[in-house]
PDB file of C-alpha atoms in Angstrom:
ATOM      1  CA  ILE J   1     -14.360 -21.726 -38.605  1.00 51.00           C
ATOM      2  CA  VAL J   2     -15.013 -24.498 -41.474  1.00 50.00           C
ATOM      3  CA  GLY J   3     -12.367 -27.320 -41.502  1.00 56.00           C
ATOM      4  CA  VAL J   4     -12.276 -30.814 -42.868  1.00 53.00           C
ATOM      5  CA  ASP J   5     -12.394 -34.051 -40.712  1.00 56.00           C
ATOM      6  CA  LYS J   6     -10.759 -37.435 -41.874  1.00 63.00           C
ATOM      7  CA  LYS J   7     -14.085 -38.220 -43.754  1.00 67.00           C
ATOM      8  CA  ASN J   8     -13.618 -35.004 -46.045  1.00 63.00           C
ATOM      9  CA  ARG J   9     -16.683 -33.916 -43.959  1.00 60.00           C
ATOM     10  CA  GLN J  10     -16.831 -30.310 -43.476  1.00 50.00           C
ATOM     11  CA  VAL J  11     -16.647 -29.636 -39.608  1.00 51.00           C
ATOM     12  CA  PHE J  12     -17.919 -26.148 -37.917  1.00 52.00           C
ATOM     13  CA  THR J  13     -15.973 -25.026 -34.667  1.00 56.00           C
ATOM     14  CA  LEU J  14     -17.479 -21.957 -32.883  1.00 54.00           C
ATOM     15  CA  GLN J  15     -15.169 -19.810 -31.647  1.00 61.00           C
ATOM     16  CA  GLY J  16     -16.457 -17.057 -29.548  1.00 60.00           C
ATOM     17  CA  ALA J  17     -15.774 -14.920 -26.245  1.00 64.00           C
ATOM     18  CA  GLU J  18     -14.881 -18.041 -24.136  1.00 70.00           C
ATOM     19  CA  TYR J  19     -12.590 -19.117 -26.831  1.00 69.00           C
ATOM     20  CA  ALA J  20     -10.761 -15.776 -26.663  1.00 68.00           C
ATOM     21  CA  TYR J  21     -11.079 -15.526 -22.884  1.00 70.00           C
ATOM     22  CA  ARG J  22      -9.376 -18.449 -22.802  1.00 75.00           C
ATOM     23  CA  LEU J  23      -6.307 -18.021 -24.742  1.00 74.00           C
ATOM     24  CA  LEU J  24      -5.850 -14.783 -23.012  1.00 77.00           C
ATOM     25  CA  ILE J  25      -5.855 -16.555 -19.735  1.00 80.00           C
ATOM     26  CA  GLU J  26      -3.485 -19.408 -21.111  1.00 79.00           C
ATOM     27  CA  SER J  27      -1.076 -16.830 -22.833  1.00 77.00           C
ATOM     28  CA  MET J  28      -0.428 -14.187 -20.261  1.00 82.00           C
ATOM     29  CA  ASN J  29       2.406 -13.572 -18.069  1.00 87.00           C
ATOM     30  CA  GLU J  30       1.106 -14.018 -15.079  1.00 92.00           C
ATOM     31  CA  GLY J  31      -0.618 -16.880 -13.122  1.00 94.00           C
ATOM     32  CA  ALA J  32      -4.101 -17.577 -13.305  1.00 93.00           C
ATOM     33  CA  LEU J  33      -5.858 -19.562 -10.479  1.00 93.00           C
ATOM     34  CA  THR J  34      -9.195 -20.461  -9.463  1.00 91.00           C
ATOM     35  CA  LEU J  35      -9.779 -22.261  -5.823  1.00 90.00           C
ATOM     36  CA  THR J  36     -12.102 -23.993  -3.618  1.00 88.00           C
ATOM     37  CA  LYS J  37     -13.202 -21.853  -0.054  1.00 83.00           C
ATOM     38  CA  ASN J  38     -10.474 -24.587   1.493  1.00 84.00           C
ATOM     39  CA  LYS J  39      -7.768 -23.699  -1.247  1.00 88.00           C
ATOM     40  CA  THR J  40      -7.813 -26.641  -3.582  1.00 91.00           C
ATOM     41  CA  ILE J  41      -6.619 -25.590  -6.816  1.00 92.00           C
ATOM     42  CA  LEU J  42      -9.438 -25.803  -9.501  1.00 91.00           C
ATOM     43  CA  TYR J  43      -7.462 -24.264 -12.116  1.00 91.00           C
ATOM     44  CA  ALA J  44      -4.319 -23.523 -12.890  1.00 93.00           C
ATOM     45  CA  ASN J  45      -2.331 -21.563 -15.908  1.00 94.00           C
ATOM     46  CA  GLN J  46       1.100 -23.140 -17.279  1.00 94.00           C
ATOM     47  CA  CYS J  47       2.785 -20.061 -16.039  1.00 94.00           C
ATOM     48  CA  PHE J  48       1.618 -20.456 -12.487  1.00 95.00           C
ATOM     49  CA  ALA J  49       2.698 -24.160 -12.873  1.00 95.00           C
ATOM     50  CA  LYS J  50       6.446 -22.360 -14.390  1.00 94.00           C
ATOM     51  CA  MET J  51       6.614 -20.041 -11.212  1.00 94.00           C
ATOM     52  CA  VAL J  52       6.238 -23.013  -8.947  1.00 95.00           C
ATOM     53  CA  LYS J  53       8.463 -25.231 -10.974  1.00 95.00           C
ATOM     54  CA  CYS J  54       5.768 -27.885 -10.831  1.00 94.00           C
ATOM     55  CA  PRO J  55       3.921 -30.098 -13.414  1.00 94.00           C
ATOM     56  CA  LEU J  56       0.627 -28.411 -14.366  1.00 92.00           C
ATOM     57  CA  GLU J  57      -0.972 -31.859 -13.793  1.00 92.00           C
ATOM     58  CA  GLN J  58       0.085 -31.839 -10.381  1.00 93.00           C
ATOM     59  CA  VAL J  59      -0.649 -28.090  -9.524  1.00 94.00           C
ATOM     60  CA  ILE J  60      -4.195 -28.783 -10.383  1.00 93.00           C
ATOM     61  CA  GLY J  61      -6.013 -30.511  -7.435  1.00 92.00           C
ATOM     62  CA  ALA J  62      -3.136 -29.601  -4.769  1.00 94.00           C
ATOM     63  CA  SER J  63      -3.968 -27.169  -2.171  1.00 93.00           C
ATOM     64  CA  PHE J  64      -2.318 -23.971  -2.789  1.00 93.00           C
ATOM     65  CA  ARG J  65      -1.051 -23.855   0.676  1.00 91.00           C
ATOM     66  CA  PHE J  66       1.779 -25.995  -0.440  1.00 93.00           C
ATOM     67  CA  PHE J  67       3.054 -23.250  -2.393  1.00 95.00           C
ATOM     68  CA  LEU J  68       3.125 -20.877   0.834  1.00 92.00           C
ATOM     69  CA  SER J  69       5.135 -20.410   3.846  1.00 84.00           C
ATOM     70  CA  ILE J  70       3.222 -20.734   6.721  1.00 82.00           C
ATOM     71  CA  LYS J  71       3.016 -17.185   7.938  1.00 84.00           C
ATOM     72  CA  ASP J  72       1.921 -16.215   4.362  1.00 89.00           C
ATOM     73  CA  THR J  73      -0.679 -19.009   4.326  1.00 85.00           C
ATOM     74  CA  GLN J  74      -1.899 -17.101   7.970  1.00 84.00           C
ATOM     75  CA  SER J  75      -1.758 -14.153   6.250  1.00 85.00           C
ATOM     76  CA  LEU J  76      -3.793 -15.169   2.960  1.00 82.00           C
ATOM     77  CA  GLN J  77      -6.450 -16.821   5.512  1.00 81.00           C
ATOM     78  CA  THR J  78      -6.722 -13.481   7.112  1.00 78.00           C
ATOM     79  CA  LEU J  79      -7.021 -11.426   3.678  1.00 78.00           C
ATOM     80  CA  LEU J  80      -9.612 -14.012   2.563  1.00 75.00           C
ATOM     81  CA  LYS J  81     -11.820 -13.364   5.470  1.00 72.00           C
ATOM     82  CA  ARG J  82     -11.991  -9.662   5.118  1.00 69.00           C
ATOM     83  CA  SER J  83     -11.401  -9.934   1.268  1.00 62.00           C
ATOM     84  CA  ASP J  84     -15.310  -8.294  -0.021  1.00 62.00           C
ATOM     85  CA  LYS J  85     -16.171  -8.300  -3.855  1.00 65.00           C
ATOM     86  CA  LYS J  86     -13.482  -5.705  -4.917  1.00 70.00           C
ATOM     87  CA  GLY J  87     -10.717  -8.056  -3.796  1.00 76.00           C
ATOM     88  CA  SER J  88      -7.321  -7.345  -2.140  1.00 85.00           C
ATOM     89  CA  LYS J  89      -3.945  -8.111  -2.741  1.00 89.00           C
ATOM     90  CA  ILE J  90      -0.803  -9.699  -1.030  1.00 89.00           C
ATOM     91  CA  GLN J  91       2.841 -10.188  -1.332  1.00 91.00           C
ATOM     92  CA  VAL J  92       4.067 -13.497  -0.669  1.00 93.00           C
ATOM     93  CA  LEU J  93       6.619 -15.813  -1.262  1.00 92.00           C
ATOM     94  CA  LEU J  94       5.729 -18.682  -3.379  1.00 94.00           C
ATOM     95  CA  ASN J  95       7.315 -22.065  -2.611  1.00 92.00           C
ATOM     96  CA  ALA J  96       8.289 -23.627  -5.573  1.00 91.00           C
ATOM     97  CA  VAL J  97       8.988 -27.791  -5.624  1.00 92.00           C
ATOM     98  CA  ASP J  98      12.429 -27.265  -6.155  1.00 93.00           C
ATOM     99  CA  GLY J  99      12.631 -25.460  -2.686  1.00 90.00           C
ATOM    100  CA  SER J 100      13.454 -21.981  -4.331  1.00 91.00           C
ATOM    101  CA  GLU J 101      11.061 -19.110  -3.526  1.00 91.00           C
ATOM    102  CA  THR J 102       9.830 -16.413  -5.607  1.00 92.00           C
ATOM    103  CA  PRO J 103       8.585 -12.849  -4.233  1.00 93.00           C
ATOM    104  CA  ALA J 104       5.142 -12.811  -5.555  1.00 94.00           C
ATOM    105  CA  LEU J 105       2.081 -10.069  -5.697  1.00 94.00           C
ATOM    106  CA  ILE J 106      -1.274 -12.069  -5.311  1.00 93.00           C
ATOM    107  CA  SER J 107      -4.535 -10.255  -6.230  1.00 90.00           C
ATOM    108  CA  ILE J 108      -7.739 -12.153  -5.078  1.00 89.00           C
ATOM    109  CA  ARG J 109     -11.321 -11.652  -5.768  1.00 87.00           C
ATOM    110  CA  PRO J 110     -14.248 -14.177  -4.444  1.00 83.00           C
ATOM    111  CA  LEU J 111     -15.805 -14.877  -7.730  1.00 81.00           C
ATOM    112  CA  ALA J 112     -19.481 -16.558  -8.154  1.00 69.00           C
ATOM    113  CA  MET J 113     -21.086 -19.163  -5.508  1.00 62.00           C
ATOM    114  CA  ASN J 114     -20.569 -22.829  -7.128  1.00 57.00           C
ATOM    115  CA  SER J 115     -23.065 -24.731  -5.804  1.00 55.00           C
ATOM    116  CA  SER J 116     -21.050 -27.998  -5.373  1.00 60.00           C
ATOM    117  CA  GLN J 117     -17.838 -26.329  -3.648  1.00 56.00           C
ATOM    118  CA  GLY J 118     -19.617 -23.042  -2.214  1.00 64.00           C
ATOM    119  CA  VAL J 119     -17.687 -19.916  -2.947  1.00 65.00           C
ATOM    120  CA  THR J 120     -14.678 -19.895  -5.818  1.00 83.00           C
ATOM    121  CA  ILE J 121     -11.694 -17.755  -5.471  1.00 87.00           C
ATOM    122  CA  GLY J 122     -10.055 -16.363  -8.210  1.00 89.00           C
ATOM    123  CA  MET J 123      -6.376 -15.369  -8.164  1.00 90.00           C
ATOM    124  CA  VAL J 124      -3.991 -13.642 -10.550  1.00 92.00           C
ATOM    125  CA  VAL J 125      -0.382 -14.223  -9.528  1.00 94.00           C
ATOM    126  CA  THR J 126       2.503 -11.665 -10.604  1.00 94.00           C
ATOM    127  CA  ASP J 127       6.265 -12.997 -10.227  1.00 94.00           C
ATOM    128  CA  MET J 128       7.975  -9.955  -8.752  1.00 92.00           C
ATOM    129  CA  THR J 129      11.631 -11.371  -9.128  1.00 89.00           C
ATOM    130  CA  GLU J 130      12.724  -8.678 -11.496  1.00 89.00           C
ATOM    131  CA  ALA J 131      10.650  -5.723  -9.581  1.00 86.00           C
ATOM    132  CA  ARG J 132      12.355  -6.936  -6.429  1.00 84.00           C
ATOM    133  CA  ARG J 133      15.890  -6.753  -8.799  1.00 88.00           C
ATOM    134  CA  ASN J 134      15.226  -3.249  -9.718  1.00 86.00           C
ATOM    135  CA  GLU J 135      14.852  -2.139  -6.340  1.00 88.00           C
ATOM    136  CA  GLU J 136      17.880  -3.753  -5.231  1.00 87.00           C
ATOM    137  CA  LEU J 137      19.563  -2.133  -7.927  1.00 90.00           C
ATOM    138  CA  LEU J 138      17.848   1.114  -6.433  1.00 90.00           C
ATOM    139  CA  ARG J 139      18.757   0.822  -3.173  1.00 90.00           C
ATOM    140  CA  VAL J 140      22.504   0.413  -4.460  1.00 91.00           C
ATOM    141  CA  LEU J 141      22.572   3.124  -6.315  1.00 91.00           C
ATOM    142  CA  SER J 142      20.934   5.596  -4.286  1.00 92.00           C
ATOM    143  CA  HIS J 143      23.958   4.586  -1.244  1.00 90.00           C
ATOM    144  CA  ARG J 144      26.416   5.328  -4.122  1.00 92.00           C
ATOM    145  CA  ILE J 145      24.977   8.647  -4.359  1.00 92.00           C
ATOM    146  CA  VAL J 146      24.645   9.337  -1.017  1.00 91.00           C
ATOM    147  CA  GLN J 147      28.543   7.988  -0.653  1.00 92.00           C
ATOM    148  CA  ALA J 148      29.488  10.686  -3.645  1.00 91.00           C
ATOM    149  CA  GLN J 149      27.918  13.479  -2.271  1.00 92.00           C
ATOM    150  CA  GLU J 150      29.391  12.931   0.926  1.00 91.00           C
ATOM    151  CA  PHE J 151      32.553  12.326  -0.477  1.00 90.00           C
ATOM    152  CA  GLU J 152      32.039  15.671  -2.355  1.00 92.00           C
ATOM    153  CA  ARG J 153      30.953  17.697   0.879  1.00 90.00           C
ATOM    154  CA  GLY J 154      34.333  16.551   2.017  1.00 89.00           C
ATOM    155  CA  ARG J 155      36.243  17.306  -0.674  1.00 89.00           C
ATOM    156  CA  VAL J 156      34.942  20.631  -0.992  1.00 89.00           C
ATOM    157  CA  SER J 157      35.162  21.686   2.715  1.00 90.00           C
ATOM    158  CA  ILE J 158      38.703  20.674   2.456  1.00 90.00           C
ATOM    159  CA  GLU J 159      39.025  22.995   0.012  1.00 89.00           C
ATOM    160  CA  LEU J 160      37.267  25.877   1.465  1.00 89.00           C
ATOM    161  CA  HIS J 161      39.388  25.577   4.942  1.00 89.00           C
ATOM    162  CA  ASP J 162      42.980  25.495   2.775  1.00 87.00           C
ATOM    163  CA  ASN J 163      41.431  28.640   0.874  1.00 88.00           C
ATOM    164  CA  ILE J 164      40.131  30.130   4.199  1.00 91.00           C
ATOM    165  CA  THR J 165      43.349  29.536   5.860  1.00 89.00           C
ATOM    166  CA  GLN J 166      45.498  30.865   3.050  1.00 89.00           C
ATOM    167  CA  LEU J 167      43.410  33.858   2.887  1.00 88.00           C
ATOM    168  CA  LEU J 168      43.481  34.903   6.526  1.00 89.00           C
ATOM    169  CA  CYS J 169      47.316  33.889   6.644  1.00 90.00           C
ATOM    170  CA  ALA J 170      47.985  36.516   3.903  1.00 87.00           C
ATOM    171  CA  ALA J 171      45.412  38.988   5.836  1.00 88.00           C
ATOM    172  CA  LEU J 172      47.632  38.333   8.824  1.00 85.00           C
ATOM    173  CA  VAL J 173      50.838  38.753   7.325  1.00 87.00           C
ATOM    174  CA  LEU J 174      49.600  42.035   5.796  1.00 85.00           C
ATOM    175  CA  SER J 175      48.003  43.738   8.171  1.00 82.00           C
ATOM    176  CA  LEU J 176      51.749  43.408  10.694  1.00 76.00           C
TER     177      LEU J 176
END
């Protein structure tokens, strides 16, 4: 890409795969993070910062544990110990700075060895709020369907009972 600077000189900018990759990570609808082995956040995209309702500047450098419940922190620790190069997934509740919780699916994968910090951990964090809402709606609808089926069974059973009773009474009268 060719541009012109303030002194009207041509400026060349290279935009290769790294630029496209950075645009992808910054614009995706999932949170993306890299962590040190001790769970310090080295990188986070804006989507993750929005999930935890915290300015990005305060997310980077913070401990990832700050955004998890104690139970989920322990589960994540156990998972990381067992995690292989294929990665793992875990469902957690993210703690936002305002005290709210967001259900999330975290996909975890160890990344390349970094000489200064050891193994880094890559994470993709998906907000599961909508999925949970849809699951709850499906549960409510399923419950309503079962209730409607039970009501219909009861109605048909009463109708059959009444019809059979009338037929039996009619047969009894005719047989006398």
